[in-house]
Each structure stands twice: as structure tokens, then as C-alpha cells.
Amino acid sequence: MKRSIAIVGTGRMGSALARALLQAGHRTTVWNRTIQKAEPLAALGATVALSLLEAVSTAEIIIVNISDYRATAAILHNHAIASAVRGKLIVELTSGTPQGARAAAKWCVEHGASYLDGAIMATPDFIGTDAGTILVSGPVQAFKANEGVFRALGGNVQHVGDEPGRANALDSALLALMWGALFGTLHAIAVCRAEEIELGDLAQQRTATAPVVEGLVADLVKRANAGRFASDDETLSSISAHYGSFQHLLELMEARDIDRAVVQGYDAIFQRAIAAGQLHEDFAALSQFLGAPA
Ligand SMILES: NC(=O)c1ccc[n+]([C@@H]2O[C@H](COP(=O)([O-])OP(=O)(O)OC[C@H]3O[C@@H](n4cnc5c(N)ncnc54)[C@H](OP(=O)(O)O)[C@@H]3O)[C@@H](O)[C@H]2O)c1
């Protein structure tokens, strides 16, 4: 079913969202603080609203995509907008925290609006394609009733739970995973440069060893989930095996004067496990030493 939708914020991402909705035939109104950034969308069929109140008043669904939740609260949380959103659905696609999503959901409920929170796991060029991933949390009925709108934004849009903070929490966890790989790559580049290894060789061997790393990551998540921390017949590598290799890396870094910023966190976690007498347990035992209960 074609819907009337307002896109609040037409920066890089908001414009991509608007284009995808227009492409799918939804009646789309756009509003942006700096109107010049919204105007090009008129040529694609969008109505450019002159005020936020006008945009919100004309739509059944209000999709927000601006810089952060504080900015969203600053523009939405006033008497005029609160009256205009009653009975409508607000979809917050701005990046934020689980706490921010919970507070936004509370404000919507208090003002008679439905609320879904989404974490966009894609760059603007993926929006509207089969590979576009958006995680959505909030009441499943609100998601199901508007699934067609979400499908227009990306082929891989998933409802990840009724609790509004879940999408942002999962987003943060996935970012933690991604930055582990990216900062690890920075570190590997520093080691290669110090030892005069071509980065092309690093790229080649990274590809060759990727299945081993993927296997270790998958095994770690599985074991942490099951709480299987003791070394057993299926253990791929113990903390002590990793710690031995880690000492070789530290020695190389010391000799080559490589900055220790990236490895300090690893060392702190190893030391906590060693102090707790768990050096010979499965690597997954380290998951107990990051301050979050298993
Ligand atoms: N780009 C990506 O690859 C990507 C991926 C995933 C998630 N996201 C998220 O999507 C959101 C937008 O990102 P973007 O890449 O589109 O950024 P962007 O191109 O810099 O656009 C930022 C948008 O926020 C608006 N804005 C900023 N402060 C505002 C305020 N106080 N009141 C009203 N509007 C305000 C801007 O309006 P003006 O034009 O008036 O400045 C503009 O529409 C962010 O939360 C970002 O984390 C982006």
C-alpha cells in the first residue's frame, strides 16, 4: 500500500531515503533545516515542505534522519509538533544510543504517537537496493503494518525486537566488531611498515587466513553464548596460546618502536584473566573480563 511519508532531514542519508521512497511510489514530503538541500528532490516528485509542522501534518509516517537524537528532540519536542504527530508513526533512523531510543519512544507514547527506531547499517548508495540493511526495533505490529515502506528502503530490513533500544544496541555491538577489524588492520599496517613488508603481501595473506579468523570469531560467540569457558576437546586455542603470540608481537613492537595504543586494551584483558587463574582456559573465557555479566 502506498503511504504518505515525511522525511525530516535531507542530508546524504535522508536524501537517499527520500529517493528510495519516491522510486517505490510513496507520496513523499521532505523537510530540511537548510531548504536548498531538499529542493533537488522536488524534481523526483517530492513535495518540499516550508516548515517542519507542514511536513509532519501532511504525512501518516514521519521518518527522521538528522545528526543525532538531541537535534531530533530539539525540533520535535514542542507543543505544535506534539499535537501534529498524535495517531501517527514516527520512525527515527538517526544514529543513536539504546537510551536515546527508549527516551524517544517514551515521548511518542506520551503524545499518542507510535514509535519505531532503526539503525541503518549501510551507506547511502545501498539504500533502496537488495543489500540495504536496516535493523528496526519497537512494537512488531507497527513494523508489520508498514513493512512495505521499510522494504522500499532496503532488501534486508529486519525487526530485531519490541524493545525500542535493541536496534541501536545491536548497531553498537556490530560497530565494536567492525572497529576491532579496522583498528587491527591499522596495527597490522604499522607492523608491516616497520618490518618493510609490502602491504600487498599483507592483503594477500589476510585473504588466505580470513577463514581461520572467521572460524575463531564464530566459535568465540558460540562459546560465550553457551558459557563454555573451560578448555575442552573442542577448544581451538587457549588464552595461554594467544598470550604467548601476543608477547612476540609486543617484543617486535618494542624493537621497532611501534605505538602501543591499540594493544593496551588487549593486554589489560589478558592480565585480568591471568590474575583470575584462567590462563589455560578457552579464549572465550576472556569474555568474562569486560565488565558485562555473562
Ligand atoms: N551517511 C552514512 O553513510 C550513514 C550511515 C548510517 C547512518 N547514518 C546516520 O544518518 C544520519 C544522517 O547522516 P548523513 O550522512 O545524512 O549526514 P549529513 O549529510 O551531514 O546530514 C545531516 C543532516 O542533519 C541535519 N541536521 C543537523 N543538525 C540539525 C539540527 N540541529 N536541526 C535540524 N537538522 C539538523 C542537517 O541539516 P542541514 O542540511 O540544515 O545542516 C542534514 O539534513 C546520522 O545520524 C548518521 O549517523 C549515516
Short mmCIF file of C-alpha atoms and ligand atoms in Angstrom, two decimals:
data_model
loop_
_atom_site.label_atom_id
_atom_site.label_comp_id
_atom_site.label_asym_id
_atom_site.label_seq_id
_atom_site.Cartn_x
_atom_site.Cartn_y
_atom_site.Cartn_z
CA MET A 1 0.00 0.00 0.00
CA LYS A 2 1.35 3.44 -0.94
CA ARG A 3 1.69 5.74 2.07
CA SER A 4 2.17 9.43 2.71
CA ILE A 5 5.55 9.86 4.31
CA ALA A 6 7.54 12.82 5.58
CA ILE A 7 11.31 12.67 5.54
CA VAL A 8 12.77 15.00 8.14
CA GLY A 9 16.38 15.70 7.20
CA THR A 10 17.67 15.51 3.64
CA GLY A 11 21.41 15.23 4.20
CA ARG A 12 23.29 12.45 2.42
CA MET A 13 21.31 9.65 4.03
CA GLY A 14 17.93 11.40 4.27
CA SER A 15 18.06 12.24 0.54
CA ALA A 16 18.80 8.58 -0.28
CA LEU A 17 15.83 7.51 1.88
CA ALA A 18 13.58 10.01 0.10
CA ARG A 19 14.75 8.86 -3.35
CA ALA A 20 14.03 5.21 -2.48
CA LEU A 21 10.52 6.04 -1.24
CA LEU A 22 9.77 8.12 -4.34
CA GLN A 23 11.07 5.31 -6.53
CA ALA A 24 8.66 2.93 -4.79
CA GLY A 25 5.77 5.33 -5.46
CA HIS A 26 5.12 6.63 -1.91
CA ARG A 27 3.78 10.18 -1.53
CA THR A 28 6.85 11.82 -0.04
CA THR A 29 7.19 15.20 1.61
CA VAL A 30 10.67 16.36 2.56
CA TRP A 31 11.82 18.95 5.06
CA ASN A 32 15.34 20.07 5.79
CA ARG A 33 16.62 22.83 8.07
CA THR A 34 18.55 24.19 5.10
CA ILE A 35 15.86 24.09 2.43
CA GLN A 36 18.31 24.18 -0.51
CA LYS A 37 19.33 20.58 0.30
CA ALA A 38 15.72 19.40 0.00
CA GLU A 39 14.88 21.20 -3.25
CA PRO A 40 16.58 18.77 -5.71
CA LEU A 41 14.13 16.08 -4.52
CA ALA A 42 11.22 18.08 -5.98
CA ALA A 43 12.38 17.09 -9.47
CA LEU A 44 11.88 13.43 -8.45
CA GLY A 45 8.32 14.07 -7.27
CA ALA A 46 8.78 15.07 -3.62
CA THR A 47 6.82 17.88 -2.03
CA VAL A 48 9.23 20.25 -0.33
CA ALA A 49 7.68 21.50 2.92
CA LEU A 50 8.47 25.03 4.02
CA SER A 51 8.16 24.14 7.70
CA LEU A 52 8.59 21.04 9.84
CA LEU A 53 4.99 21.41 11.05
CA GLU A 54 3.76 21.35 7.44
CA ALA A 55 5.78 18.18 6.71
CA VAL A 56 4.58 16.40 9.84
CA SER A 57 0.95 17.45 9.31
CA THR A 58 0.72 16.06 5.78
CA ALA A 59 2.13 12.58 6.49
CA GLU A 60 0.99 9.33 8.13
CA ILE A 61 4.59 8.26 8.75
CA ILE A 62 7.39 10.61 9.80
CA ILE A 63 10.90 9.33 9.13
CA VAL A 64 13.60 11.33 10.89
CA ASN A 65 17.23 11.24 9.75
CA ILE A 66 19.32 14.10 11.09
CA SER A 67 22.58 14.37 13.00
CA ASP A 68 21.65 13.00 16.45
CA TYR A 69 18.77 12.41 18.89
CA ARG A 70 19.43 15.68 20.70
CA ALA A 71 18.76 17.54 17.45
CA THR A 72 15.61 15.43 16.91
CA ALA A 73 14.32 16.30 20.38
CA ALA A 74 15.09 19.98 19.81
CA ILE A 75 12.93 20.14 16.68
CA LEU A 76 10.11 17.67 17.58
CA HIS A 77 9.54 18.17 21.28
CA ASN A 78 7.25 21.19 21.31
CA HIS A 79 3.52 21.71 21.63
CA ALA A 80 2.72 22.26 17.92
CA ILE A 81 4.60 19.16 16.70
CA ALA A 82 3.34 17.04 19.62
CA SER A 83 -0.27 17.81 18.56
CA ALA A 84 0.51 17.10 14.90
CA VAL A 85 2.07 13.65 15.50
CA ARG A 86 -0.82 12.24 17.55
CA GLY A 87 -2.02 8.96 15.95
CA LYS A 88 0.94 8.83 13.55
CA LEU A 89 4.08 6.71 13.33
CA ILE A 90 7.50 8.24 13.95
CA VAL A 91 10.46 6.24 12.62
CA GLU A 92 13.78 7.50 13.98
CA LEU A 93 16.57 6.47 11.60
CA THR A 94 19.13 8.88 13.06
CA SER A 95 22.08 7.03 14.64
CA GLY A 96 21.97 6.94 18.43
CA THR A 97 22.13 5.02 21.67
CA PRO A 98 19.69 2.50 23.17
CA GLN A 99 18.97 5.01 25.94
CA GLY A 100 18.16 7.71 23.36
CA ALA A 101 15.75 5.37 21.58
CA ARG A 102 13.99 4.48 24.85
CA ALA A 103 13.56 8.16 25.76
CA ALA A 104 12.24 8.97 22.26
CA ALA A 105 9.77 6.04 22.43
CA LYS A 106 8.54 7.29 25.82
CA TRP A 107 7.94 10.80 24.43
CA CYS A 108 5.96 9.35 21.48
CA VAL A 109 3.79 7.15 23.71
CA GLU A 110 3.11 10.14 25.98
CA HIS A 111 1.95 12.13 22.93
CA GLY A 112 -0.18 9.41 21.33
CA ALA A 113 2.23 8.51 18.51
CA SER A 114 3.73 5.10 17.64
CA TYR A 115 7.50 4.79 17.54
CA LEU A 116 9.97 2.59 15.72
CA ASP A 117 13.70 3.02 15.96
CA GLY A 118 16.03 1.98 13.16
CA ALA A 119 19.78 1.58 12.81
CA ILE A 120 20.94 1.96 9.23
CA MET A 121 23.77 -0.50 8.60
CA ALA A 122 24.59 0.88 5.16
CA THR A 123 25.95 3.86 3.28
CA PRO A 124 23.51 5.94 1.18
CA ASP A 125 24.38 4.05 -2.05
CA PHE A 126 22.93 0.84 -0.52
CA ILE A 127 19.57 2.45 0.31
CA GLY A 128 16.79 1.11 -1.91
CA THR A 129 18.89 -1.89 -3.01
CA ASP A 130 18.51 -5.56 -2.06
CA ALA A 131 21.69 -5.33 0.03
CA GLY A 132 20.47 -2.37 2.13
CA THR A 133 20.37 -3.42 5.79
CA ILE A 134 18.33 -1.59 8.44
CA LEU A 135 17.68 -3.01 11.91
CA VAL A 136 14.36 -1.92 13.40
CA SER A 137 13.07 -2.19 16.96
CA GLY A 138 9.78 -1.25 18.59
CA PRO A 139 6.26 -2.71 18.52
CA VAL A 140 6.17 -5.51 15.93
CA GLN A 141 2.60 -4.59 14.86
CA ALA A 142 3.79 -1.12 13.83
CA PHE A 143 6.64 -2.72 11.87
CA LYS A 144 4.44 -5.32 10.15
CA ALA A 145 1.79 -2.74 9.20
CA ASN A 146 4.47 -0.69 7.42
CA GLU A 147 6.78 -3.43 6.16
CA GLY A 148 6.31 -2.29 2.54
CA VAL A 149 7.76 1.12 3.39
CA PHE A 150 10.79 -0.48 5.05
CA ARG A 151 11.29 -2.89 2.12
CA ALA A 152 11.47 0.13 -0.18
CA LEU A 153 14.43 1.38 1.88
CA GLY A 154 16.41 -1.86 1.77
CA GLY A 155 16.04 -5.54 0.91
CA ASN A 156 17.45 -6.58 4.27
CA VAL A 157 15.32 -4.71 6.78
CA GLN A 158 14.85 -6.74 9.94
CA HIS A 159 12.71 -6.31 13.02
CA VAL A 160 15.08 -7.18 15.89
CA GLY A 161 12.76 -6.82 18.89
CA ASP A 162 9.92 -4.92 20.54
CA GLU A 163 12.20 -3.14 22.99
CA PRO A 164 12.99 0.20 21.26
CA GLY A 165 16.68 0.25 22.28
CA ARG A 166 17.56 -3.08 20.62
CA ALA A 167 18.38 -1.83 17.13
CA ASN A 168 20.85 0.75 18.46
CA ALA A 169 22.33 -1.77 20.93
CA LEU A 170 22.92 -4.27 18.11
CA ASP A 171 24.30 -1.45 15.95
CA SER A 172 26.85 -0.61 18.68
CA ALA A 173 27.84 -4.27 19.05
CA LEU A 174 28.38 -4.58 15.29
CA LEU A 175 30.39 -1.36 15.25
CA ALA A 176 32.57 -2.74 18.08
CA LEU A 177 33.20 -5.79 15.90
CA MET A 178 33.93 -3.69 12.81
CA TRP A 179 36.33 -1.38 14.63
CA GLY A 180 38.15 -4.40 16.07
CA ALA A 181 38.90 -5.37 12.45
CA LEU A 182 39.67 -1.82 11.28
CA PHE A 183 41.95 -0.87 14.20
CA GLY A 184 43.54 -4.34 13.92
CA THR A 185 44.27 -3.51 10.28
CA LEU A 186 45.87 -0.18 11.25
CA HIS A 187 48.05 -2.10 13.68
CA ALA A 188 48.98 -4.71 11.07
CA ILE A 189 49.92 -1.93 8.63
CA ALA A 190 52.23 -0.43 11.28
CA VAL A 191 53.90 -3.82 11.83
CA CYS A 192 54.36 -4.34 8.06
CA ARG A 193 55.82 -0.88 7.57
CA ALA A 194 58.22 -1.33 10.49
CA GLU A 195 59.37 -4.69 9.08
CA GLU A 196 59.38 -3.49 5.45
CA ILE A 197 56.69 -5.91 4.31
CA GLU A 198 54.73 -4.87 1.23
CA LEU A 199 51.10 -4.07 2.09
CA GLY A 200 50.16 -6.14 -0.97
CA ASP A 201 51.61 -9.17 0.83
CA LEU A 202 49.51 -8.31 3.89
CA ALA A 203 46.41 -8.12 1.68
CA GLN A 204 47.17 -11.49 0.09
CA GLN A 205 47.79 -13.31 3.38
CA ARG A 206 44.80 -11.64 5.02
CA THR A 207 42.58 -13.17 2.35
CA ALA A 208 44.23 -16.56 2.81
CA THR A 209 43.80 -16.53 6.60
CA ALA A 210 40.32 -14.94 6.66
CA PRO A 211 38.52 -18.33 7.01
CA VAL A 212 40.63 -19.10 10.12
CA VAL A 213 39.76 -15.73 11.69
CA GLU A 214 36.07 -16.13 10.76
CA GLY A 215 36.09 -19.62 12.35
CA LEU A 216 37.64 -18.25 15.56
CA VAL A 217 35.13 -15.40 15.77
CA ALA A 218 32.15 -17.72 15.19
CA ASP A 219 33.48 -20.20 17.79
CA LEU A 220 34.04 -17.39 20.32
CA VAL A 221 30.47 -16.10 20.00
CA LYS A 222 29.08 -19.66 20.25
CA ARG A 223 31.10 -20.46 23.37
CA ALA A 224 30.38 -17.12 25.06
CA ASN A 225 26.68 -17.71 24.41
CA ALA A 226 26.86 -21.17 25.99
CA GLY A 227 29.20 -20.08 28.82
CA ARG A 228 31.69 -22.80 27.75
CA PHE A 229 34.85 -21.15 29.08
CA ALA A 230 36.84 -24.17 30.33
CA SER A 231 39.31 -25.67 27.84
CA ASP A 232 37.92 -28.89 26.39
CA ASP A 233 38.41 -31.28 23.44
CA GLU A 234 36.86 -28.75 21.05
CA THR A 235 38.94 -25.78 22.18
CA LEU A 236 40.61 -24.19 19.15
CA SER A 237 43.09 -22.16 21.21
CA SER A 238 43.58 -21.36 24.87
CA ILE A 239 44.22 -17.92 26.37
CA SER A 240 47.79 -19.04 27.00
CA ALA A 241 48.38 -19.85 23.29
CA HIS A 242 47.19 -16.37 22.33
CA TYR A 243 49.10 -14.74 25.17
CA GLY A 244 52.38 -16.38 24.02
CA SER A 245 51.97 -14.98 20.49
CA PHE A 246 50.92 -11.65 21.96
CA GLN A 247 54.28 -11.48 23.77
CA HIS A 248 56.07 -11.99 20.42
CA LEU A 249 54.08 -9.12 18.94
CA LEU A 250 54.93 -6.88 21.92
CA GLU A 251 58.64 -7.70 21.54
CA LEU A 252 58.56 -6.81 17.85
CA MET A 253 56.72 -3.57 18.65
CA GLU A 254 59.24 -2.69 21.35
CA ALA A 255 62.15 -3.33 18.98
CA ARG A 256 60.56 -1.27 16.21
CA ASP A 257 59.17 1.47 18.44
CA ILE A 258 55.54 0.87 17.37
CA ASP A 259 52.89 2.74 19.36
CA ARG A 260 51.16 0.55 21.99
CA ALA A 261 47.81 2.38 21.97
CA VAL A 262 45.95 -0.39 20.14
CA VAL A 263 47.32 -3.27 22.25
CA GLN A 264 46.95 -1.73 25.71
CA GLY A 265 43.32 -2.85 25.92
CA TYR A 266 44.20 -6.40 24.88
CA ASP A 267 46.93 -6.56 27.50
CA ALA A 268 44.60 -5.31 30.27
CA ILE A 269 42.08 -8.06 29.46
CA PHE A 270 44.78 -10.78 29.33
CA GLN A 271 46.12 -9.59 32.72
CA ARG A 272 42.67 -9.78 34.35
CA ALA A 273 42.22 -13.37 33.15
CA ILE A 274 45.72 -14.33 34.32
CA ALA A 275 45.10 -12.75 37.75
CA ALA A 276 41.89 -14.82 37.98
CA GLY A 277 43.86 -18.02 37.27
CA GLN A 278 42.26 -18.61 33.85
CA LEU A 279 45.35 -18.55 31.61
CA HIS A 280 44.78 -22.11 30.39
CA GLU A 281 41.05 -21.78 29.71
CA ASP A 282 39.48 -21.39 26.29
CA PHE A 283 39.98 -17.94 24.69
CA ALA A 284 36.22 -17.40 25.17
CA ALA A 285 36.88 -17.13 28.94
CA LEU A 286 38.21 -13.61 28.25
CA SER A 287 34.59 -12.54 27.59
CA GLN A 288 34.08 -12.60 31.37
CA PHE A 289 36.55 -9.77 31.90
CA LEU A 290 34.92 -6.85 30.11
CA GLY A 291 32.56 -5.82 32.88
CA ALA A 292 29.31 -7.13 31.40
CA PRO A 293 27.65 -10.09 33.17
CA ALA A 294 27.52 -13.32 31.12
N1 LIG B 1 25.99 8.61 5.64
C1 LIG B 1 26.07 7.34 6.06
O1 LIG B 1 26.78 6.51 5.48
C2 LIG B 1 25.26 6.90 7.25
C3 LIG B 1 25.16 5.51 7.54
C4 LIG B 1 24.39 5.09 8.61
C5 LIG B 1 23.75 6.01 9.41
N2 LIG B 1 23.86 7.35 9.13
C6 LIG B 1 23.21 8.31 10.02
O2 LIG B 1 22.28 9.12 9.33
C7 LIG B 1 22.23 10.40 9.96
C8 LIG B 1 22.46 11.48 8.92
O3 LIG B 1 23.73 11.25 8.34
P1 LIG B 1 24.14 11.92 6.94
O4 LIG B 1 25.27 11.12 6.41
O5 LIG B 1 22.95 12.14 6.10
O6 LIG B 1 24.71 13.33 7.45
P2 LIG B 1 24.71 14.73 6.70
O7 LIG B 1 24.78 14.56 5.22
O8 LIG B 1 25.76 15.54 7.38
O9 LIG B 1 23.29 15.36 7.04
C9 LIG B 1 22.96 15.76 8.35
C10 LIG B 1 21.52 16.18 8.37
O10 LIG B 1 21.16 16.54 9.71
C11 LIG B 1 20.56 17.84 9.67
N3 LIG B 1 20.77 18.50 10.96
C12 LIG B 1 21.93 18.56 11.66
N4 LIG B 1 21.72 19.23 12.83
C13 LIG B 1 20.42 19.60 12.81
C14 LIG B 1 19.61 20.32 13.73
N5 LIG B 1 20.11 20.79 14.90
N6 LIG B 1 18.31 20.51 13.42
C15 LIG B 1 17.80 20.04 12.25
N7 LIG B 1 18.51 19.36 11.34
C16 LIG B 1 19.81 19.13 11.63
C17 LIG B 1 21.25 18.54 8.53
O11 LIG B 1 20.52 19.68 8.16
P3 LIG B 1 21.27 20.89 7.40
O12 LIG B 1 21.34 20.47 5.96
O13 LIG B 1 20.39 22.06 7.64
O14 LIG B 1 22.62 21.04 8.04
C18 LIG B 1 21.23 17.41 7.49
O15 LIG B 1 19.94 17.25 6.94
C19 LIG B 1 23.27 10.39 11.09
O16 LIG B 1 22.66 10.05 12.31
C20 LIG B 1 24.20 9.28 10.64
O17 LIG B 1 24.92 8.70 11.72
C21 LIG B 1 24.59 7.81 8.06
#
